[in-house]
Short mmCIF file of C-alpha atoms in Angstrom, two decimals:
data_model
loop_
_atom_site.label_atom_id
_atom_site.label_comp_id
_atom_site.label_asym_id
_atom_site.label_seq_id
_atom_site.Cartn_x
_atom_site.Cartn_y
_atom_site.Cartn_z
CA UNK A 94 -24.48 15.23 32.83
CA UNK A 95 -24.54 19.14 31.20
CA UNK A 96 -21.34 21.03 31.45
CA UNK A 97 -22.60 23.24 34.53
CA UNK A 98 -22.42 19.88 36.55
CA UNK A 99 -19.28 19.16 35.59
CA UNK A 100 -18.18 22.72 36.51
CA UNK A 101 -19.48 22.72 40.01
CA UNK A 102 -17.77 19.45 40.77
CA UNK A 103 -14.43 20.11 39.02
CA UNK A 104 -14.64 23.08 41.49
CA UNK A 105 -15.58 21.29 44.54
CA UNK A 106 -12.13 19.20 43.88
CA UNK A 107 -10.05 21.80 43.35
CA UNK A 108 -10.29 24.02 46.35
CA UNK A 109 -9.39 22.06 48.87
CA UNK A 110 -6.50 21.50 46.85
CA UNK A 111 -5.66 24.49 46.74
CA UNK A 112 -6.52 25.73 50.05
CA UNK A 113 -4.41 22.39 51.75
CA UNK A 114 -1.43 23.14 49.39
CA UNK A 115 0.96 22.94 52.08
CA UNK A 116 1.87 26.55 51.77
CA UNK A 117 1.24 28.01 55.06
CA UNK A 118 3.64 31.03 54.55
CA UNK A 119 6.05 32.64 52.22
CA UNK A 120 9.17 31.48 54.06
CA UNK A 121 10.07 28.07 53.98
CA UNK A 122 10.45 25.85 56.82
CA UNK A 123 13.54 25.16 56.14
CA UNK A 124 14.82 28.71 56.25
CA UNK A 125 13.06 29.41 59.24
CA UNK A 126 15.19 29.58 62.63
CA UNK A 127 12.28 28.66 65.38
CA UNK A 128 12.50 31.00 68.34
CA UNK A 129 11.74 29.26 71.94
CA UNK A 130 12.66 31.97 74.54
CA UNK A 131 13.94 35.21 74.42
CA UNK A 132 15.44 37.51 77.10
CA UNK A 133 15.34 41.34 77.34
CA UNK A 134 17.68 43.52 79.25
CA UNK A 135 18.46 47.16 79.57
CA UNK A 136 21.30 49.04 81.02
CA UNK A 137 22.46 52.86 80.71
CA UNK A 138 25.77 52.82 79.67
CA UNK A 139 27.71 56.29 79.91
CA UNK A 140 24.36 58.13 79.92
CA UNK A 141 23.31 56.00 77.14
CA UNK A 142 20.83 53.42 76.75
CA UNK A 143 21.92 49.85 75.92
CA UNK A 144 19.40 47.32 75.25
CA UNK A 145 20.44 43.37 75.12
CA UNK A 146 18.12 40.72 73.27
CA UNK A 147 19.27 36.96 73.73
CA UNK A 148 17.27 34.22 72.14
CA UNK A 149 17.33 30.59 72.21
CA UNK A 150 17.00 29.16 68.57
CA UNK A 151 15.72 25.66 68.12
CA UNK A 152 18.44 23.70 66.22
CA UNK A 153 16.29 21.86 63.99
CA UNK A 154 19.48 19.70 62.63
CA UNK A 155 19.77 18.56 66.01
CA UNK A 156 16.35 17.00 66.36
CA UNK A 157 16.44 15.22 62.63
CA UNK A 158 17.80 11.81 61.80
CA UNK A 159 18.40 10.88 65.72
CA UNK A 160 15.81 8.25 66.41
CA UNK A 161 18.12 6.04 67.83
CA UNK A 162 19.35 8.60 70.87
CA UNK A 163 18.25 10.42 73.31
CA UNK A 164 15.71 13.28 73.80
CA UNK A 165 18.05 15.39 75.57
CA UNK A 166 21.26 14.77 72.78
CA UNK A 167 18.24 15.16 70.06
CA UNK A 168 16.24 18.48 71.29
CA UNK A 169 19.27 21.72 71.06
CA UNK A 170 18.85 25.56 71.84
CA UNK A 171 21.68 27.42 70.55
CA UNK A 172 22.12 31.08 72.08
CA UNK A 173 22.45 34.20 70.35
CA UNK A 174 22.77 37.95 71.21
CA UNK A 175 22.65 40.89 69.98
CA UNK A 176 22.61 44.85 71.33
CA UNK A 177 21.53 48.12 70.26
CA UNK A 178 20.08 51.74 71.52
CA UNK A 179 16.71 50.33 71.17
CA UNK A 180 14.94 46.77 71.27
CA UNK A 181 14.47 46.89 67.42
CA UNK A 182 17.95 47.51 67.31
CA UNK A 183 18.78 45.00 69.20
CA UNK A 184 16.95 42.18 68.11
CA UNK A 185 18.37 43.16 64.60
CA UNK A 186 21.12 42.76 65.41
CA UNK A 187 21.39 39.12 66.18
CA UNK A 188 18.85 38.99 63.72
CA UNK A 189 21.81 39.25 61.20
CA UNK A 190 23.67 37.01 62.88
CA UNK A 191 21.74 34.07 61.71
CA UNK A 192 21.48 33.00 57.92
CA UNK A 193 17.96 32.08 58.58
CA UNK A 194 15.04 34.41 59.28
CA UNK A 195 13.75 34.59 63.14
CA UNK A 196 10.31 32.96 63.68
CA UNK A 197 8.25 33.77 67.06
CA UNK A 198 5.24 32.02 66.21
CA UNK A 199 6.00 29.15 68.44
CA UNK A 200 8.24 30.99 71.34
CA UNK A 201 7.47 29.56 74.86
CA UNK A 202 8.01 33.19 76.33
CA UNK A 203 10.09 36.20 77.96
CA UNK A 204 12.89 36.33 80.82
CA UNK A 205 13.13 40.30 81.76
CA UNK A 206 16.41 40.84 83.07
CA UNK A 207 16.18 42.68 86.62
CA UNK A 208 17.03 46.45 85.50
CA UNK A 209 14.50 45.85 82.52
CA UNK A 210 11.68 45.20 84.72
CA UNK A 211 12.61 48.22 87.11
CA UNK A 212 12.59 50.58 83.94
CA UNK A 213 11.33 49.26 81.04
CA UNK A 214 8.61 46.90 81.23
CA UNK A 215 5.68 48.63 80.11
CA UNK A 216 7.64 49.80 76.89
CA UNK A 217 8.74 46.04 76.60
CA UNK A 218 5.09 44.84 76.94
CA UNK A 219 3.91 47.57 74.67
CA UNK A 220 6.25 46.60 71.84
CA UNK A 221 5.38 42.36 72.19
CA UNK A 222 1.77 43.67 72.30
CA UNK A 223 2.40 45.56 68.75
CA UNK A 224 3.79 42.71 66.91
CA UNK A 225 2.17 40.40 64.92
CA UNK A 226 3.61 37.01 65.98
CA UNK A 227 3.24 37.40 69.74
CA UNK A 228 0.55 35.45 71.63
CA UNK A 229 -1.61 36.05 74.42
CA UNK A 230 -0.33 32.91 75.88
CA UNK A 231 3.40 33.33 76.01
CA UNK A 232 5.00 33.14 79.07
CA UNK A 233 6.44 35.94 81.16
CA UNK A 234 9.10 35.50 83.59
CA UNK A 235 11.34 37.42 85.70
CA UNK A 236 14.88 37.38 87.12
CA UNK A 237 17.98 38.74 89.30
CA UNK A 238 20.45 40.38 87.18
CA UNK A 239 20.58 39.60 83.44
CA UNK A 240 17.94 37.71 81.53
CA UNK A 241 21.12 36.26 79.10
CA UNK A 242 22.49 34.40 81.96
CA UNK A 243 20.03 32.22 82.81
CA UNK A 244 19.61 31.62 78.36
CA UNK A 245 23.18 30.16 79.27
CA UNK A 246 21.61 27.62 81.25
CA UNK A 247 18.86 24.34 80.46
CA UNK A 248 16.42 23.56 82.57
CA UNK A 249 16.68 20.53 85.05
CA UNK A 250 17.62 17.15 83.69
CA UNK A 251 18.78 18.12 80.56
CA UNK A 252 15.07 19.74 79.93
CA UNK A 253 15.16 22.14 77.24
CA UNK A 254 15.03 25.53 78.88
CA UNK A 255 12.00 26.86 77.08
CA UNK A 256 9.88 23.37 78.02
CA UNK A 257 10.83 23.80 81.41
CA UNK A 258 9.44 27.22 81.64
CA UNK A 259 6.32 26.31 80.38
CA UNK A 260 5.55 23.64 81.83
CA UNK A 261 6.20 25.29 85.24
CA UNK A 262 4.18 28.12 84.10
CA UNK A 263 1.00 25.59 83.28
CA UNK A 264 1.20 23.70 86.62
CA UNK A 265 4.31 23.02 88.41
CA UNK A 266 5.24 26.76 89.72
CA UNK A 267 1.95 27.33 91.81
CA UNK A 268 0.88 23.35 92.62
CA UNK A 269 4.43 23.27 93.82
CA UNK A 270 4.19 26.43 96.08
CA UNK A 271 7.35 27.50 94.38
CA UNK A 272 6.28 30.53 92.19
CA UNK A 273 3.37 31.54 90.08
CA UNK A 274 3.09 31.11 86.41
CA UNK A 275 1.55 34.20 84.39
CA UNK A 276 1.13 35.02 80.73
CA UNK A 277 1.15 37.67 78.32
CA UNK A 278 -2.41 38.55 78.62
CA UNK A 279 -2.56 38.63 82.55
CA UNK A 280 0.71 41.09 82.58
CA UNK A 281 -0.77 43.39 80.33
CA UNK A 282 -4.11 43.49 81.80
CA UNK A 283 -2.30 44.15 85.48
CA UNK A 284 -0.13 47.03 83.54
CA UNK A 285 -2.82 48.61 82.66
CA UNK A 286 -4.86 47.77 85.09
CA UNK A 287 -6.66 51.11 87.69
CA UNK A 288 -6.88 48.54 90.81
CA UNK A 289 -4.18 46.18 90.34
CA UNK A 290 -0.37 45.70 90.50
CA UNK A 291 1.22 43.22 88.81
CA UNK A 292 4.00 40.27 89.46
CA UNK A 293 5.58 37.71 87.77
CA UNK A 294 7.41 34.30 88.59
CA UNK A 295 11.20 33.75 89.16
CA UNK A 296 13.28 32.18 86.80
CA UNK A 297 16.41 30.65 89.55
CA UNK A 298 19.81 29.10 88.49
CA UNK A 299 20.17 26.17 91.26
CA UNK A 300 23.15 23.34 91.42
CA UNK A 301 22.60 19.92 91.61
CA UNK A 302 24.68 16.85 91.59
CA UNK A 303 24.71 15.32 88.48
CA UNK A 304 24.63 11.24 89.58
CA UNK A 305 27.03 8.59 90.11
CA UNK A 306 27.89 8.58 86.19
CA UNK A 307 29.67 11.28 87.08
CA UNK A 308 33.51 11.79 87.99
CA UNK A 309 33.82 13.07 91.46
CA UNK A 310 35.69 16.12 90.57
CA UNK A 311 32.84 17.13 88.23
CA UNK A 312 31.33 20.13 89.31
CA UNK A 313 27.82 20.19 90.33
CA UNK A 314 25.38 20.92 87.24
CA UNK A 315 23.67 24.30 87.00
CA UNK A 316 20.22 24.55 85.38
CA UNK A 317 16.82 26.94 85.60
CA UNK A 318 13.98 26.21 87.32
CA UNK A 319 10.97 29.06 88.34
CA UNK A 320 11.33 29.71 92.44
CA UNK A 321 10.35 33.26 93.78
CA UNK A 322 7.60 35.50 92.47
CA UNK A 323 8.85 39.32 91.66
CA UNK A 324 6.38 42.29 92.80
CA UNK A 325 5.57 45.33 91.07
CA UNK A 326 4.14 48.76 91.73
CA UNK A 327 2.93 51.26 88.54
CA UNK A 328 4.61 48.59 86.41
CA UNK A 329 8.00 48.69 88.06
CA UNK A 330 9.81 45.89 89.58
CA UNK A 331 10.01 46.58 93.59
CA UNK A 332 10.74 43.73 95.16
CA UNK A 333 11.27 40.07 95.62
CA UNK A 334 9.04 37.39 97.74
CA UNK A 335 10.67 34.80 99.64
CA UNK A 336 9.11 31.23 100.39
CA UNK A 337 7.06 31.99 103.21
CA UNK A 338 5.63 35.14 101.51
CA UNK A 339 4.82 33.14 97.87
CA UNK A 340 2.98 30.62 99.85
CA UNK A 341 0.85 33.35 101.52
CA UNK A 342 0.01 34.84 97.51
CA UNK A 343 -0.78 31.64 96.64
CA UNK A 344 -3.54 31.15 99.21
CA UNK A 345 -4.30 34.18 98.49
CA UNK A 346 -4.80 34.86 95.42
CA UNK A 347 -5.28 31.38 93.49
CA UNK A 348 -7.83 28.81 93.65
CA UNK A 349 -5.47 26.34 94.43
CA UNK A 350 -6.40 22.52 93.03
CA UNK A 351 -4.20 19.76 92.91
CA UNK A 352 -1.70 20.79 94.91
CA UNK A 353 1.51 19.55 96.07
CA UNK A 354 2.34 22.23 98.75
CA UNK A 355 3.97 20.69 101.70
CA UNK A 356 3.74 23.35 105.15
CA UNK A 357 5.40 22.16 107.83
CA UNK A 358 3.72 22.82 110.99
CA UNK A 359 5.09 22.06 114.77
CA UNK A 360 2.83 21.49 118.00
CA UNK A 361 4.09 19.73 121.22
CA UNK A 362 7.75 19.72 119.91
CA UNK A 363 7.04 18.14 117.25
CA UNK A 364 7.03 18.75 113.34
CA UNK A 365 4.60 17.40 110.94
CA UNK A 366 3.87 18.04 107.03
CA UNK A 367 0.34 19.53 106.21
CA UNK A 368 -0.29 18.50 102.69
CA UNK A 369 -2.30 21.22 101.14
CA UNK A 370 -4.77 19.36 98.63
CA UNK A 371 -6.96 22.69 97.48
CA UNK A 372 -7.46 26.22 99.10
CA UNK A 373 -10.34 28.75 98.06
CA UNK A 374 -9.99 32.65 99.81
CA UNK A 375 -12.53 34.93 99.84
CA UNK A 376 -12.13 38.71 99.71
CA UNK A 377 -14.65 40.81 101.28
CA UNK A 378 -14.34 44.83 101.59
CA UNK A 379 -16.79 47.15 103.78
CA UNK A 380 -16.55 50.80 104.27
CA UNK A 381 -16.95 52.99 106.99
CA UNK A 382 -16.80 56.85 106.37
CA UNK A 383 -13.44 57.04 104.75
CA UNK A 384 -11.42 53.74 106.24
CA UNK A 385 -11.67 50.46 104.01
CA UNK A 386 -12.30 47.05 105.93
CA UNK A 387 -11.35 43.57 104.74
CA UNK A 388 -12.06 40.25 105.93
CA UNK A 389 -10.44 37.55 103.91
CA UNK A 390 -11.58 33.78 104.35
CA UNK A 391 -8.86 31.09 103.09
CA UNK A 392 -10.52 27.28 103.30
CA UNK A 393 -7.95 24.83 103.05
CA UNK A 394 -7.85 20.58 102.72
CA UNK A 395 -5.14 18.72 102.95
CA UNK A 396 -3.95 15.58 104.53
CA UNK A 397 -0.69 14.58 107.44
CA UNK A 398 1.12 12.06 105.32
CA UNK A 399 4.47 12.80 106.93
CA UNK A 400 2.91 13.08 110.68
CA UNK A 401 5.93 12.57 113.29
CA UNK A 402 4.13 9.86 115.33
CA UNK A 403 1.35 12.11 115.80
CA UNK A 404 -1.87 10.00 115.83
CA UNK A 405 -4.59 10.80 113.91
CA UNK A 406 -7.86 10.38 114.85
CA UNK A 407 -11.12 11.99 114.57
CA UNK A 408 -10.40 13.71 117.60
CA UNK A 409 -7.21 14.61 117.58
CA UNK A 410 -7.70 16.16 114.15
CA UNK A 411 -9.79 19.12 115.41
CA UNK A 412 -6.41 20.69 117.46
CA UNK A 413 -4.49 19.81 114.83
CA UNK A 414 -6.41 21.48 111.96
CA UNK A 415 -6.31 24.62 114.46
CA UNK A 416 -2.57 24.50 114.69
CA UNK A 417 -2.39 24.09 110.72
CA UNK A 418 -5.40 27.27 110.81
CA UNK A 419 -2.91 29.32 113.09
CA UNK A 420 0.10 28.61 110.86
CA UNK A 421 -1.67 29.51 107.55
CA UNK A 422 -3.26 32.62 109.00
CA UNK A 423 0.35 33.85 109.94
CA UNK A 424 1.54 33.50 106.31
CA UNK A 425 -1.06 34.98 105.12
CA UNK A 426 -0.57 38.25 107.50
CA UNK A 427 2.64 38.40 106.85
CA UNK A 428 2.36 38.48 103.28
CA UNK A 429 -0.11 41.33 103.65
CA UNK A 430 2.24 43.41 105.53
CA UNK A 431 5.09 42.44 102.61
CA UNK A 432 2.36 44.20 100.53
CA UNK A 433 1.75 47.01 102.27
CA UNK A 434 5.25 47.54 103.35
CA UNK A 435 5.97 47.46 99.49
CA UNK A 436 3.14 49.88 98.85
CA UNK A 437 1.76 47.63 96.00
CA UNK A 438 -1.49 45.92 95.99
CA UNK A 439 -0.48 42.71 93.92
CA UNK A 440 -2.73 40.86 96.14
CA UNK A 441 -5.99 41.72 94.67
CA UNK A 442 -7.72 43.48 97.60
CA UNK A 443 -8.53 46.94 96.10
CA UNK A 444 -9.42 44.90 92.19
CA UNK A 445 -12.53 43.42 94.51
CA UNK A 446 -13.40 47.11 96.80
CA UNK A 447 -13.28 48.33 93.25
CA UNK A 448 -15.67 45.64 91.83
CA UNK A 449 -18.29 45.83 95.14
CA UNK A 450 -17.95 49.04 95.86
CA UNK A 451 -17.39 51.28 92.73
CA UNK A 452 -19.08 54.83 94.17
CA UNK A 453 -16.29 54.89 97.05
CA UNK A 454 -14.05 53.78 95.07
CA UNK A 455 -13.69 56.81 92.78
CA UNK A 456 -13.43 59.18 95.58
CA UNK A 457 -10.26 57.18 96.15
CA UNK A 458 -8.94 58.61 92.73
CA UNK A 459 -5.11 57.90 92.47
CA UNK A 460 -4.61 56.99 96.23
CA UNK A 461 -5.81 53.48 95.91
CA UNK A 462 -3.12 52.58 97.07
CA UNK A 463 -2.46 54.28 99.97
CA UNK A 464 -6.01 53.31 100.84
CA UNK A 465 -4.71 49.85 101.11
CA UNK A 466 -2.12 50.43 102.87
CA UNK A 467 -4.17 52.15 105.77
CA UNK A 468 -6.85 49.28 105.88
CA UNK A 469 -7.58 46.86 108.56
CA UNK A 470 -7.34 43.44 107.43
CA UNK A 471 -8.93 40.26 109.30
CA UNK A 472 -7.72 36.74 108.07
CA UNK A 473 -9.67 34.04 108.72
CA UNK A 474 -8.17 29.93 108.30
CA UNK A 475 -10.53 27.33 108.29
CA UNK A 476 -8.27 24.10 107.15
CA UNK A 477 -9.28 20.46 107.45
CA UNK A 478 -7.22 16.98 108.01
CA UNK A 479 -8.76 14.29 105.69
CA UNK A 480 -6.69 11.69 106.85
CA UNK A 481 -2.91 10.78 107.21
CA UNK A 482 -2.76 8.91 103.68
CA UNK A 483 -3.93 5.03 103.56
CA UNK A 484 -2.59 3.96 106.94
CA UNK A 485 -5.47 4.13 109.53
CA UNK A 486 -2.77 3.53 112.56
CA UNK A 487 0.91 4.06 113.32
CA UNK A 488 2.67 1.17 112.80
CA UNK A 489 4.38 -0.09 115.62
CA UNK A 490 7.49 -0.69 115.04
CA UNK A 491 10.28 -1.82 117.18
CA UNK A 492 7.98 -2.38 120.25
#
């Protein structure tokens, strides 16, 4: 074996040692304080701006050395704050609070604090855009007054705030018909967006009662969950959606699969739930001279679990799915009213004129969205019963 030989395989078994050293940056862990969520809020204060940055820090002492207990007495967020005339400012601020140094590379995401995300959110976007540790896929999220309040709170069942968040934002929000999850890389492409406004889900602070472990003169527990979906026009927060109105975007605007919307729906006095299983809508513009056209097409399947005695059959299901086509199409009017009431084209309508029709649409120029707002708009509902769940019959009971 010559000496060139040996070399080559000396060096063969040396750089994977040395690139799988361990050393993955030039802080250690240890010093590290992991970042999971971080709210952003703005105020003028005596003609002065005042920026707030609260974060939730991962308390990595918490989580070590516990095998025996709990998730929920393991896993700890501890809050911190800090202010300033600026964001940097700001986030130094509690920055030099902690003895460790800040670490974003895992956050979950943002809450934007109400008065932020009327005045501020394109700088804030900007700035998260800029810096290095930010990912495409963090979260964004909305809420009513100040973002630090709801840090002050977990999420439901003891659920660390920051896992609740995100897991609501990968599923729950829209299967639920609750909200809408979106992420960094949707909220900046709707910012900047020519055809396009943009919205983001609600993070809510609800009570429940905590269980029967519980004294009775406990009070109820507060925690976060994501209900409501926030609307925006030219990157300003507008206005807010209520539950009727987030169902409507939903069908809307998302390919819904998986679902676990429940729409109650009355006929002949009585009330049954349509389960919505999937939905598909389909956008289609048409122009004539100057006035915009739209006929939108929502398909939805779904099943009557929770049916109120009414029998199913295969012909009694052809009423019923055009009771459940009736109430769909009116939440999905009324939402486009909300819309053009607000101004705001968050629904997607002039994105897809834009797309099909790109010669009219740059005579529109800035008015886009007044364009919108003057359109006709034809829903169509075309939703089908599957079945009423594994019973083929009512059961008869007490006859």
């Amino acid at each position: 074996m010559n000496n060139s030989f040996k070399v080559k395989i000396l060096c063969l078994v040396l750089i994977p040692l040395i690139l799988c050293s361990g050393c993955w940056s030039r802080k250690e862990v240890e010093n590290l304080a992991f970042v999971t969520l971080t709210g952003m809020d703005y105020a003028k204060v005596n003609g002065k701006e005042v920026w707030t940055v609260s974060s939730l820090i991962l308390d990595v002492q918490g989580t070590q050395g516990q095998g025996d207990q709990s998730a929920s007495q393991a896993n700890k967020e501890i809050f911190i704050i800090g202010q300033g005339p600026t964001q940097q400012t700001a986030i130094v601020d509690y920055a030099n609070k902690l003895a460790r140094t800040p670490f974003y590379g895992y956050i979950s995401g943002y809450i934007f604090g109400e008065e932020a995300a009327k005045e501020k959110l394109g700088e804030i976007i900007e700035n998260l855009n800029r810096y290095f540790q930010t990912r495409p896929l963090n979260i964004m999220t909305v809420t009513k007054g100040e973002a630090q309040d709801m840090l002050k709170k977990p999420g439901t069942v003891n659920r660390l705030l920051s896992q609740q968040l995100t897991e609501f934002t990968e599923y729950k929000a829209t299967a639920s018909g609750k909200s809408v999850g979106v992420y960094l890389y949707e909220l900046t492409s709707w910012l900047v967006s020519p055809d396009r406004d943009a919205v983001l889900g609600e993070v809510k602070t609800i009570s429940y009662d905590a269980g029967n472990n519980s004294p009775e003169d406990e009070p109820a527990v507060e925690a976060n969950i994501m209900d409501g979906i926030g609307v925006f026009r030219a990157g300003k927060l507008i206005d807010w959606l209520n539950d009727d109105q987030v169902r409507g975007y939903l069908l809307l605007t998302q390919k819904l699969r998986k679902s676990q919307i429940s729409l109650p729906v009355e006929t002949d006095n009585k009330t049954f739930s349509y389960y919505i299983g999937k939905s598909d809508c389909k956008i289609e513009p048409k122009v004539e001279g100057d006035k915009v056209f739209y006929r939108v097409t929502i398909k939805v399947v779904g099943e009557i679990d929770d049916n109120a005695g009414v029998e199913l059959s295969p012909q009694s299901a052809k009423p019923l799915e055009a009771v459940i086509s009736d109430k769909i199409k009116k939440l999905a009017e009324a939402t486009i009213e909300k819309a053009k009431d607000n101004k705001a084209d968050y629904l997607g309508f002039s994105e897809v004129l834009h797309q099909k029709n790109p010669k009219f649409w740059k005579t529109l120029g800035p008015e886009w969205r007044e364009a919108f707002v003057k359109s006709d708009v034809e829903v169509i509902v075309k939703a089908k019963v599957m079945g009423g769940g594994k019973l083929l019959k009512n059961l008869e009971i007490g006859k």
